[in-house]
Short mmCIF file of C-alpha atoms and ligand atoms in Angstrom, two decimals:
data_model
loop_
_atom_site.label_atom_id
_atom_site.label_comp_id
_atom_site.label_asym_id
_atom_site.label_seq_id
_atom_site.Cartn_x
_atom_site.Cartn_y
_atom_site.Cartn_z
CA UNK A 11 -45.12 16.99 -12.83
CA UNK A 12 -46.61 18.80 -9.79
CA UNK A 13 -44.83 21.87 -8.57
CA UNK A 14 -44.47 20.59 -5.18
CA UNK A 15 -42.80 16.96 -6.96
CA UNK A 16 -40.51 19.28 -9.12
CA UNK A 17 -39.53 20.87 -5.34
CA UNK A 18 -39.18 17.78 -4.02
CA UNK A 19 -36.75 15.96 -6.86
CA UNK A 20 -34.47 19.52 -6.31
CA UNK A 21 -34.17 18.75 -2.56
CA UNK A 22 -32.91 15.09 -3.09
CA UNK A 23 -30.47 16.28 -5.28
CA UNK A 24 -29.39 18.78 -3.18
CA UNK A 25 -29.16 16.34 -0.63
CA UNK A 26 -27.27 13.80 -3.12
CA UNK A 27 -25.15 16.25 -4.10
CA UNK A 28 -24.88 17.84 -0.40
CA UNK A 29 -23.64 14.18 0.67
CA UNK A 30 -21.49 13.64 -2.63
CA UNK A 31 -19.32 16.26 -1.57
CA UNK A 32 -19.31 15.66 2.30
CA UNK A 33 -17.95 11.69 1.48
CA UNK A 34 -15.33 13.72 -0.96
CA UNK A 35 -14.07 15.14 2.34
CA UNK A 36 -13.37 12.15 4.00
CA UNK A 37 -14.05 9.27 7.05
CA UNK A 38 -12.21 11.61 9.27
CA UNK A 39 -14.40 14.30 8.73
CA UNK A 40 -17.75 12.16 8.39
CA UNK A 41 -17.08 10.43 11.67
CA UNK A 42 -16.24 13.88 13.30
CA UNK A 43 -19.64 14.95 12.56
CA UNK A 44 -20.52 12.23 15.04
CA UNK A 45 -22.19 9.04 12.88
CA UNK A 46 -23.70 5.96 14.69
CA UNK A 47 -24.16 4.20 11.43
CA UNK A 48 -22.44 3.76 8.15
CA UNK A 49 -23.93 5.60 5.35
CA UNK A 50 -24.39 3.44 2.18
CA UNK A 51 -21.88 4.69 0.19
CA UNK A 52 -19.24 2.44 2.33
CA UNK A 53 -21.72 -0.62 2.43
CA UNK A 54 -20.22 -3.26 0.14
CA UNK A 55 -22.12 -5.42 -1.56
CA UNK A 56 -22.27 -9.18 0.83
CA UNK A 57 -20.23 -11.21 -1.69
CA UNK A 58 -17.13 -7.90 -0.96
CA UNK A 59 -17.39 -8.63 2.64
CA UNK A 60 -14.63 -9.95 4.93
CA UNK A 61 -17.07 -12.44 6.45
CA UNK A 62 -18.11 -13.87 3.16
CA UNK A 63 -16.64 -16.92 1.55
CA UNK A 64 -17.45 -19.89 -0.90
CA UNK A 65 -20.82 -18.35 -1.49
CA UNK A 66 -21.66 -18.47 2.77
CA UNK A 67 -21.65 -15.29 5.34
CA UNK A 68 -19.68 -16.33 7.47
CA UNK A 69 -21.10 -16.97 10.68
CA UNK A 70 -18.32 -15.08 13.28
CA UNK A 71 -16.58 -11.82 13.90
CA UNK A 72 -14.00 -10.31 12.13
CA UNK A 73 -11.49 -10.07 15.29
CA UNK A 74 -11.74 -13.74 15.11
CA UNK A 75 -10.77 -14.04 11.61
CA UNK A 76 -7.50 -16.30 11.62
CA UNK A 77 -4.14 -14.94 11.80
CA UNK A 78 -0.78 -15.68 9.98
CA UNK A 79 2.47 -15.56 11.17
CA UNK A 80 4.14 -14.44 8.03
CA UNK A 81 7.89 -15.49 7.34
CA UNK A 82 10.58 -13.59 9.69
CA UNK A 83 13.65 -12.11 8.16
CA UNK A 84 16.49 -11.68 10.36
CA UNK A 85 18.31 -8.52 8.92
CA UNK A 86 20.93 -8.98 11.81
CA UNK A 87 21.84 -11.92 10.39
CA UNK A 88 22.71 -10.70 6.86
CA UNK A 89 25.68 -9.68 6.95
CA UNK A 90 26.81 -12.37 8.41
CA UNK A 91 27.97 -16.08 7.31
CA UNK A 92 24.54 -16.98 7.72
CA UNK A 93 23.48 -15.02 4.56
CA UNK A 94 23.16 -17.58 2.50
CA UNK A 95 20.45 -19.45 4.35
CA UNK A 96 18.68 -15.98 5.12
CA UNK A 97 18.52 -15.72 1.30
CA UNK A 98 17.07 -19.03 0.90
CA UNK A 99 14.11 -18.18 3.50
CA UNK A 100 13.98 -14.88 1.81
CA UNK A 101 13.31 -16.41 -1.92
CA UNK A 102 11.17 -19.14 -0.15
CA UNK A 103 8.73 -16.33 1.49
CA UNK A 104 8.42 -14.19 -1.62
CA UNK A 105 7.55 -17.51 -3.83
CA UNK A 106 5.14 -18.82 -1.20
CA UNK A 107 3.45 -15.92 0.84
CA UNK A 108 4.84 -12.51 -1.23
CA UNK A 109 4.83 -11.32 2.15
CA UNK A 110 7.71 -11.31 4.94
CA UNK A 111 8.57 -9.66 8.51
CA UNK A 112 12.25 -7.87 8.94
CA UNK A 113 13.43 -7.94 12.54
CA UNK A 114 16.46 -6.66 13.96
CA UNK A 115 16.76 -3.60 11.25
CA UNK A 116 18.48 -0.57 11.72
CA UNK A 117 15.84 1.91 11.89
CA UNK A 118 16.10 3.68 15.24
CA UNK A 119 13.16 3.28 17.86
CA UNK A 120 12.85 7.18 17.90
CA UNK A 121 12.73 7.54 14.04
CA UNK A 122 9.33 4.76 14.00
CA UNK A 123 7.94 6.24 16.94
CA UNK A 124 8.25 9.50 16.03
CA UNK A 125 6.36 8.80 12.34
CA UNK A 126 3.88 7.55 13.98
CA UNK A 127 3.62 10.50 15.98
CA UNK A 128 3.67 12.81 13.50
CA UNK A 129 1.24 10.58 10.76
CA UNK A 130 -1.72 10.52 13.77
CA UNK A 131 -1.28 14.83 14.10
CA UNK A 132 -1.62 15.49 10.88
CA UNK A 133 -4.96 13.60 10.64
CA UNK A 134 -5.85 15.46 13.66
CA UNK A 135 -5.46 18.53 12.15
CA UNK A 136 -8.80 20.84 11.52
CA UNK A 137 -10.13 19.55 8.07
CA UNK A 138 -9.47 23.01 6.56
CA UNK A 139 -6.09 22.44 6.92
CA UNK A 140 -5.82 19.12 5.80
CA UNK A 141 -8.15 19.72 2.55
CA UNK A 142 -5.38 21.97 1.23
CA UNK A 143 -3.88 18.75 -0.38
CA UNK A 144 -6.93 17.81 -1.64
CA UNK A 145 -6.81 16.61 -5.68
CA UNK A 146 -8.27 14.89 -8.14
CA UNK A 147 -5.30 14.32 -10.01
CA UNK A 148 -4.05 11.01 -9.14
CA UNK A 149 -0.24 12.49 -10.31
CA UNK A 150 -0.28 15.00 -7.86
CA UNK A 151 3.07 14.39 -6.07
CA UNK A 152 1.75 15.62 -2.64
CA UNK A 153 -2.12 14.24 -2.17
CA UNK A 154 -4.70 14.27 0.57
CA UNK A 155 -7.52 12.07 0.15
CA UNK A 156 -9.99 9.16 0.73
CA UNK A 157 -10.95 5.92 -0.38
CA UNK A 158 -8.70 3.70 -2.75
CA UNK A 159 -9.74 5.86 -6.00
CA UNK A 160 -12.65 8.67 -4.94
CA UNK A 161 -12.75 9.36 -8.50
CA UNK A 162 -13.97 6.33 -9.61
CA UNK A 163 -14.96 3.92 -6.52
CA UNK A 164 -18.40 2.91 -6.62
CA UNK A 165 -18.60 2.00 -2.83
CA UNK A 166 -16.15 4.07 -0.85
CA UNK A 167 -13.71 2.40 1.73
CA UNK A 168 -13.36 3.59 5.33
CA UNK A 169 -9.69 5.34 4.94
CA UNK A 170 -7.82 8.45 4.14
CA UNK A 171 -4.67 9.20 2.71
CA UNK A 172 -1.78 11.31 2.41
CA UNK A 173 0.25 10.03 -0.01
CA UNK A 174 3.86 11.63 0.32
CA UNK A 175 6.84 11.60 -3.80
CA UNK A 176 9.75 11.36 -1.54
CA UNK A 177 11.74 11.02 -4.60
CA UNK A 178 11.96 12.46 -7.19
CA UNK A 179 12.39 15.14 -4.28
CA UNK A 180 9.25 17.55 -3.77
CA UNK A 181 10.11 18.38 0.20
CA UNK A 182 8.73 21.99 -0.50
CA UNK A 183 5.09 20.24 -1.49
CA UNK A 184 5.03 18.23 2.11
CA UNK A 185 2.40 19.14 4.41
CA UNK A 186 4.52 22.51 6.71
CA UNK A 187 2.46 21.48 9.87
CA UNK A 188 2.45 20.20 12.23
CA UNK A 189 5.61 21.62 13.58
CA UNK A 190 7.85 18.39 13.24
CA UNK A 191 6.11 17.24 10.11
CA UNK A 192 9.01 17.72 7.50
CA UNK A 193 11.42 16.75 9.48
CA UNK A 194 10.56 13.42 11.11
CA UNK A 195 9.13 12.34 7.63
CA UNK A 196 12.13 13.12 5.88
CA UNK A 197 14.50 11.39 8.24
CA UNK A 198 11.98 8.58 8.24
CA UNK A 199 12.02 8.00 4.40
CA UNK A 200 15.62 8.57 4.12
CA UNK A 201 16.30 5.29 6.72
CA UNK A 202 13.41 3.32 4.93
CA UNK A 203 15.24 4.39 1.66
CA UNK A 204 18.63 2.50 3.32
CA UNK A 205 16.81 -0.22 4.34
CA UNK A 206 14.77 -0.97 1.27
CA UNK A 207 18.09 -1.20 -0.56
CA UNK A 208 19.59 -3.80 1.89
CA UNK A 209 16.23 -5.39 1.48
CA UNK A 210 16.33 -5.34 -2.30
CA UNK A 211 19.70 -6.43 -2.83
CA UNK A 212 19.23 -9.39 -0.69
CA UNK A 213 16.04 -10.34 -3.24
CA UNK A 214 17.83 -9.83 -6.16
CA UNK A 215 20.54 -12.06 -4.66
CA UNK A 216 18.32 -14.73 -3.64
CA UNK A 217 17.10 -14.67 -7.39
CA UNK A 218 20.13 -15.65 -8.31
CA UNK A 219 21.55 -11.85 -9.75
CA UNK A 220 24.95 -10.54 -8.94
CA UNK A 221 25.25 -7.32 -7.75
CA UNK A 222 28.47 -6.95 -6.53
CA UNK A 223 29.96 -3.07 -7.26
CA UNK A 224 32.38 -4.78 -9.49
CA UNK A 225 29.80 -5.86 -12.14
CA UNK A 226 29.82 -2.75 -14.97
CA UNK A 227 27.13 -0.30 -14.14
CA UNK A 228 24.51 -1.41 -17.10
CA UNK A 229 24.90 -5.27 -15.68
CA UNK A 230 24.05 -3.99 -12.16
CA UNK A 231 20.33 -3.56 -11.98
CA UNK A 232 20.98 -2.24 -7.67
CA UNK A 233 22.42 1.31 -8.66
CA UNK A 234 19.26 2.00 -10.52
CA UNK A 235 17.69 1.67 -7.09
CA UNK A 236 19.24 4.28 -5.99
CA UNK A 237 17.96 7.13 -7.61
CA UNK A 238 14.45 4.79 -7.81
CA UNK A 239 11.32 6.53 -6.97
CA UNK A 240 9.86 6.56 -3.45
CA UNK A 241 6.19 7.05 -2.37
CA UNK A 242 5.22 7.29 1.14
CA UNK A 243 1.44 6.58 2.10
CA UNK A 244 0.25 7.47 5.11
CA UNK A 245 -3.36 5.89 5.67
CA UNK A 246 -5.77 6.53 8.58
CA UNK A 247 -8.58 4.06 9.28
CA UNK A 248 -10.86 6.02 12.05
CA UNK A 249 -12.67 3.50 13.98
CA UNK A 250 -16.06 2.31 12.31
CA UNK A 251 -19.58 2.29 13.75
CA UNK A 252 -20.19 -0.97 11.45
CA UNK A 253 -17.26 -2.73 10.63
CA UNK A 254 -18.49 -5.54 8.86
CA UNK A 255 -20.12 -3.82 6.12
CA UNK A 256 -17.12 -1.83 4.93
CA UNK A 257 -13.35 -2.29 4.41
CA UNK A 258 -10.43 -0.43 5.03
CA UNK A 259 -8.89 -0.48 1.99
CA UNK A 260 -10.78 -3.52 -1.04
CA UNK A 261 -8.10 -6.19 -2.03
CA UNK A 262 -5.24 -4.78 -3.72
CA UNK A 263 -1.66 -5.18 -4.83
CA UNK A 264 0.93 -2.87 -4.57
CA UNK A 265 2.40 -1.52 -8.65
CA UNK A 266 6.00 -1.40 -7.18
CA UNK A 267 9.21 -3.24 -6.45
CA UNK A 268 9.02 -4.03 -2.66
CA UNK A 269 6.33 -2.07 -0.26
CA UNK A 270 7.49 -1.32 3.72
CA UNK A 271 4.53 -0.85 5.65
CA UNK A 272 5.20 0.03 9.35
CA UNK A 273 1.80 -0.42 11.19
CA UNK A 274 1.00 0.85 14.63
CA UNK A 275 0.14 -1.49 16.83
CA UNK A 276 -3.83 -2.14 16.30
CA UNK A 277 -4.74 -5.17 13.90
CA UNK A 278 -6.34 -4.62 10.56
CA UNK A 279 -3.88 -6.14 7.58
CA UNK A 280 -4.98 -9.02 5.82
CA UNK A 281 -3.52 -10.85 3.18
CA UNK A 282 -4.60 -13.46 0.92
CA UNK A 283 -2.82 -16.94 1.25
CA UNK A 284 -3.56 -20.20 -1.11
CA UNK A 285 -7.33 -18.62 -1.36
CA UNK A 286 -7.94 -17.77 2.25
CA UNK A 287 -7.73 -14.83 3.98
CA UNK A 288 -5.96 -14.24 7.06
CA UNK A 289 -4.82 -11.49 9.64
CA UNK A 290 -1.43 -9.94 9.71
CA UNK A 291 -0.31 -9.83 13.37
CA UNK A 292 2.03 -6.88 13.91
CA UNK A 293 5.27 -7.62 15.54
CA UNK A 294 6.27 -5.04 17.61
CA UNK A 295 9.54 -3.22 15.64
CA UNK A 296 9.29 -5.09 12.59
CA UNK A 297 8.26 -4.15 8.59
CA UNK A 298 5.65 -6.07 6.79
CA UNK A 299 7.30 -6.09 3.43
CA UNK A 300 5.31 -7.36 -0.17
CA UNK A 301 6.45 -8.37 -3.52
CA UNK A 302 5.21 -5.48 -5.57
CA UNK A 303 3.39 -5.57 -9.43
CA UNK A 304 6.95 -4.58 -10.70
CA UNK A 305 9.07 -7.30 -8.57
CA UNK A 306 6.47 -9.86 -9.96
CA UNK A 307 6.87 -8.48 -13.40
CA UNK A 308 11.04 -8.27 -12.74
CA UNK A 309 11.31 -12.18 -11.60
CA UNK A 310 8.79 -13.30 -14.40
CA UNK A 311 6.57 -14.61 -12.12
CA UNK A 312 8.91 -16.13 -9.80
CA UNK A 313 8.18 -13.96 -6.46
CA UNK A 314 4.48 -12.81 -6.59
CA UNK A 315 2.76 -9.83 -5.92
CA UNK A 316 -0.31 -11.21 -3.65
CA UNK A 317 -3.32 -9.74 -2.66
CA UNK A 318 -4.10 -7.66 0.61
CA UNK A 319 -7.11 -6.18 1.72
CA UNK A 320 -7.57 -3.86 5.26
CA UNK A 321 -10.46 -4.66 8.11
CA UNK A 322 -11.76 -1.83 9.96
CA UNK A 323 -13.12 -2.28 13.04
CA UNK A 324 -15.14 -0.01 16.10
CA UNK A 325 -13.15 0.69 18.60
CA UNK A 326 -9.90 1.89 17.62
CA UNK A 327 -8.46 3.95 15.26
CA UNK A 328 -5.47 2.33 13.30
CA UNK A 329 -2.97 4.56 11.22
CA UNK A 330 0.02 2.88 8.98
CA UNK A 331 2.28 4.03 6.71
CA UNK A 332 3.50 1.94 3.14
CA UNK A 333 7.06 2.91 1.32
CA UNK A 334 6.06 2.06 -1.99
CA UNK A 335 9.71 1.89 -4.05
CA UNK A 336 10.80 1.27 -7.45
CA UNK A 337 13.30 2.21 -10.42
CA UNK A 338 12.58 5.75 -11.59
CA UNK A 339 9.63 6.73 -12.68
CA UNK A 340 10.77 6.89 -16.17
CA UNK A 341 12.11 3.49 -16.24
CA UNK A 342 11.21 0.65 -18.08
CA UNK A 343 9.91 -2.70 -15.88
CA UNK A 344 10.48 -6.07 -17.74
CA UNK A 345 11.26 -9.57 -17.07
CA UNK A 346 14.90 -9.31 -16.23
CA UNK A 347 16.69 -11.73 -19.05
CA UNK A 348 18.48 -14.27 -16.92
CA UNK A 349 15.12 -15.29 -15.67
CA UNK A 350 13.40 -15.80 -19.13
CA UNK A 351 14.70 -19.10 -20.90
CA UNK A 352 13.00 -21.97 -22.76
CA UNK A 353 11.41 -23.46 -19.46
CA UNK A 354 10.15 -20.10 -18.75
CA UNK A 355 9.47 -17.87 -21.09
CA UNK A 356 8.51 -14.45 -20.86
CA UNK A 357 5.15 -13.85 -19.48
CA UNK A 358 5.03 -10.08 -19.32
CA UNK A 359 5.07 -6.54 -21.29
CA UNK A 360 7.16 -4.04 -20.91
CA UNK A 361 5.63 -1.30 -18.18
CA UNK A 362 6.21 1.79 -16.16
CA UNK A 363 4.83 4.53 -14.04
CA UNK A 364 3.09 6.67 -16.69
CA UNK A 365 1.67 3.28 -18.21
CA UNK A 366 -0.07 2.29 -14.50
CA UNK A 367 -1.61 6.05 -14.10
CA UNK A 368 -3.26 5.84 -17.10
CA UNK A 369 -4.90 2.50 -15.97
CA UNK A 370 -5.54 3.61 -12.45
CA UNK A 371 -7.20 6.88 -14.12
CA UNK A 372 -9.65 5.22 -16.71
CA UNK A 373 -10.99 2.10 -14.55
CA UNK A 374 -12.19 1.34 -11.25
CA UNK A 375 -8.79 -0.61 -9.96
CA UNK A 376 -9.79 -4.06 -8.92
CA UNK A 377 -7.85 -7.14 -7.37
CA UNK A 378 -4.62 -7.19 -9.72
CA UNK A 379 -6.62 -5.75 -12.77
CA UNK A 380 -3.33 -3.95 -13.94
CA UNK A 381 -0.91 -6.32 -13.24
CA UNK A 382 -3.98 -9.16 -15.24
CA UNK A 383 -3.25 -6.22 -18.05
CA UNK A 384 0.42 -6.58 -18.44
CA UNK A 385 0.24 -10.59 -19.04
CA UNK A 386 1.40 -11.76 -22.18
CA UNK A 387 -1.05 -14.71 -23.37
O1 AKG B 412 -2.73 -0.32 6.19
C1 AKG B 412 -2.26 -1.39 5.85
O2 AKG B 412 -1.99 -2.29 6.65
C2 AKG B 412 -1.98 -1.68 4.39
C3 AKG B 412 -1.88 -0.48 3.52
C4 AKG B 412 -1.69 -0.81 2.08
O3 AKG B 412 -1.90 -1.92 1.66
C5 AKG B 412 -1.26 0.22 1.14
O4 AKG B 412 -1.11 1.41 1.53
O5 AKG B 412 -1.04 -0.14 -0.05
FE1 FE2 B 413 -1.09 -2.17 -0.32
#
């Protein structure tokens, strides 16, 4: 080999290794360094695209993808006689879609607004800043980062993450600016907390559980909720000089019980329905909620945990955060035995949290590779 080829092969690992680390950092930070184009490490392969299906590219934009109107929940109307029927829409949405929309909650307009707020400063913060939650370890309780798994991804996707334990309780751990960081977080989870238990008692009704206070503790699967395990995930999709090359976030499913994702109010969610995919549109106020790995696994296979992917697109930045809940981490998830009988017997293992980071940590996650993993044959 000449000298000058032996020079040259050192520069364009340099430069490999120069770019490895500057995609390690981040879209924020790649598209603050002022990109026109999207590098390839983003570029999917065609068949990964959102305008691909059947074996075609699809011939349109991605704004003009369709749209779904995904089943509304009335959580006014709970409480009231009409519960009954709510529950019936409720079990109907989880069976058919594994999505549904919650209107009329509780959550104050200042509480939403204000995450919101607070979620879009921190990404603004200087890099420097923000890199000091930067890990590798995907059990860090308090983690900034990109991609879906930067570890392991092949192709990158066009987001970054802060992903937030709000319980077990590591407060100290949470990002200390900006200012109002802590605080508007923490008041946020603790009303998401409330309403993911109104939400999850009304699912475990509508599967036909009772969870009245008077059943004895071990019979009452609603106060392990309490003490359950809450993570917050605060994503930031920066606007994208391609769109249709890359994703937000690759098609997914969420590992726990019920997920509350509170968008703001730019497009992007999509979710996959009897094989086609189709855009989420945001209603102002509401919570996209999904049937989670674990409430799949829980109903044995009644509700299902459905696939979602994110669309970026290149003139807006879009920022949302997802309240991932569950029992505690400790916990063992299994097909709760009422559901399991003759007609339908049980279809999955036993699982739980340490189980799922030891998947996520030794293979690239795909589609619903872990949830695939805990099917008995
Ligand atoms: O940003 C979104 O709309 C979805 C985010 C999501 O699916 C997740 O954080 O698991
Ligand atoms: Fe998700």
């Amino acid at each position: 080999m000449s000298p000058a080829m032996t020079l040259q092969s050192v520069n364009s690992r340099t430069e490999d290794d120069h770019f490895k680390s500057v995609y390690q950092k981040g879209v924020k930070h790649l598209c603050d360094s002022g990109i026109t184009k999207v590098p390839n490490k983003y570029v999917l392969p065609i068949s990964d695209r959102a305008l691909f299906k059947d074996g075609l590219e699809l011939n349109q934009n991605i704004a003009s993808n369709p749209t779904i109107q995904l089943p509304i929940i009335d959580f006014s109307q709970l409480q009231g006689p009409n519960r009954s029927h709510v529950l019936k829409s409720l079990a109907k949405a989880c069976e058919k879609y594994g999505f549904f929309q919650i209107i009329n909650h509780e959550l104050p307009d200042n509480v939403i607004k204000n995450m919101i707020k607070v979620a879009k400063q921190f990404f603004e913060l200087p890099f420097e800043e923000r890199a000091k939650l930067m890990s590798n370890e995907l059990g860090t309780p308090v983690r900034y980062g990109t991609s879906f798994n930067q570890n392991k991804d092949g192709v990158f996707c066009w987001r970054d993450f802060l992903k937030l334990m709000c319980n077990p309780d590591v407060l100290h751990l949470w990002p200390s600016s900006p200012m109002e960081f802590r605080k508007e977080v923490l008041t946020y989870s603790k009303q998401t907390k409330q309403l993911f238990m109104m939400a999850m008692e009304a699912v475990l009704e509508s599967l036909g559980l009772e969870v009245s206070p008077r059943n004895e503790p071990e019979d009452n699967i609603l106060e392990e909720f309490h003490d359950g395990s809450q993570m917050m995930v605060i994503n930031c999709y920066p606007a994208c000089p391609e769109p249709d090359l890359t994703l937000g976030m690759p098609p997914h499913s969420d590992y726990g019980f019920l997920t509350l994702l509170l968008q703001d109010e730019v497009k992007g969610l999509q979710i996959q329905h009897e094989g086609n995919w189709f855009t989420v549109d945001p209603l102002p106020n509401s919570f996209v909620v999904n049937v989670g790995d674990h409430l799949e696994i829980f109903s044995n296979g009644r509700y299902k945990s459905v696939l979602h992917r994110v669309l970026v697109n290149s003139s807006t930045s879009r920022v949302s955060v997802a309240s991932l809940h569950s029992l505690p981490l400790q916990s063992i998830v299994r097909p709760w035995a009422n559901l399991v009988n003759e007609e339908n017997p049980r279809k999955y293992k036993d699982t739980d949290f340490a189980s799922f980071l030891e998947y996520i940590s030794s293979c690239e996650p795909k589609s619903k590779n872990f949830l695939e993993s805990r099917k008995l044959t």
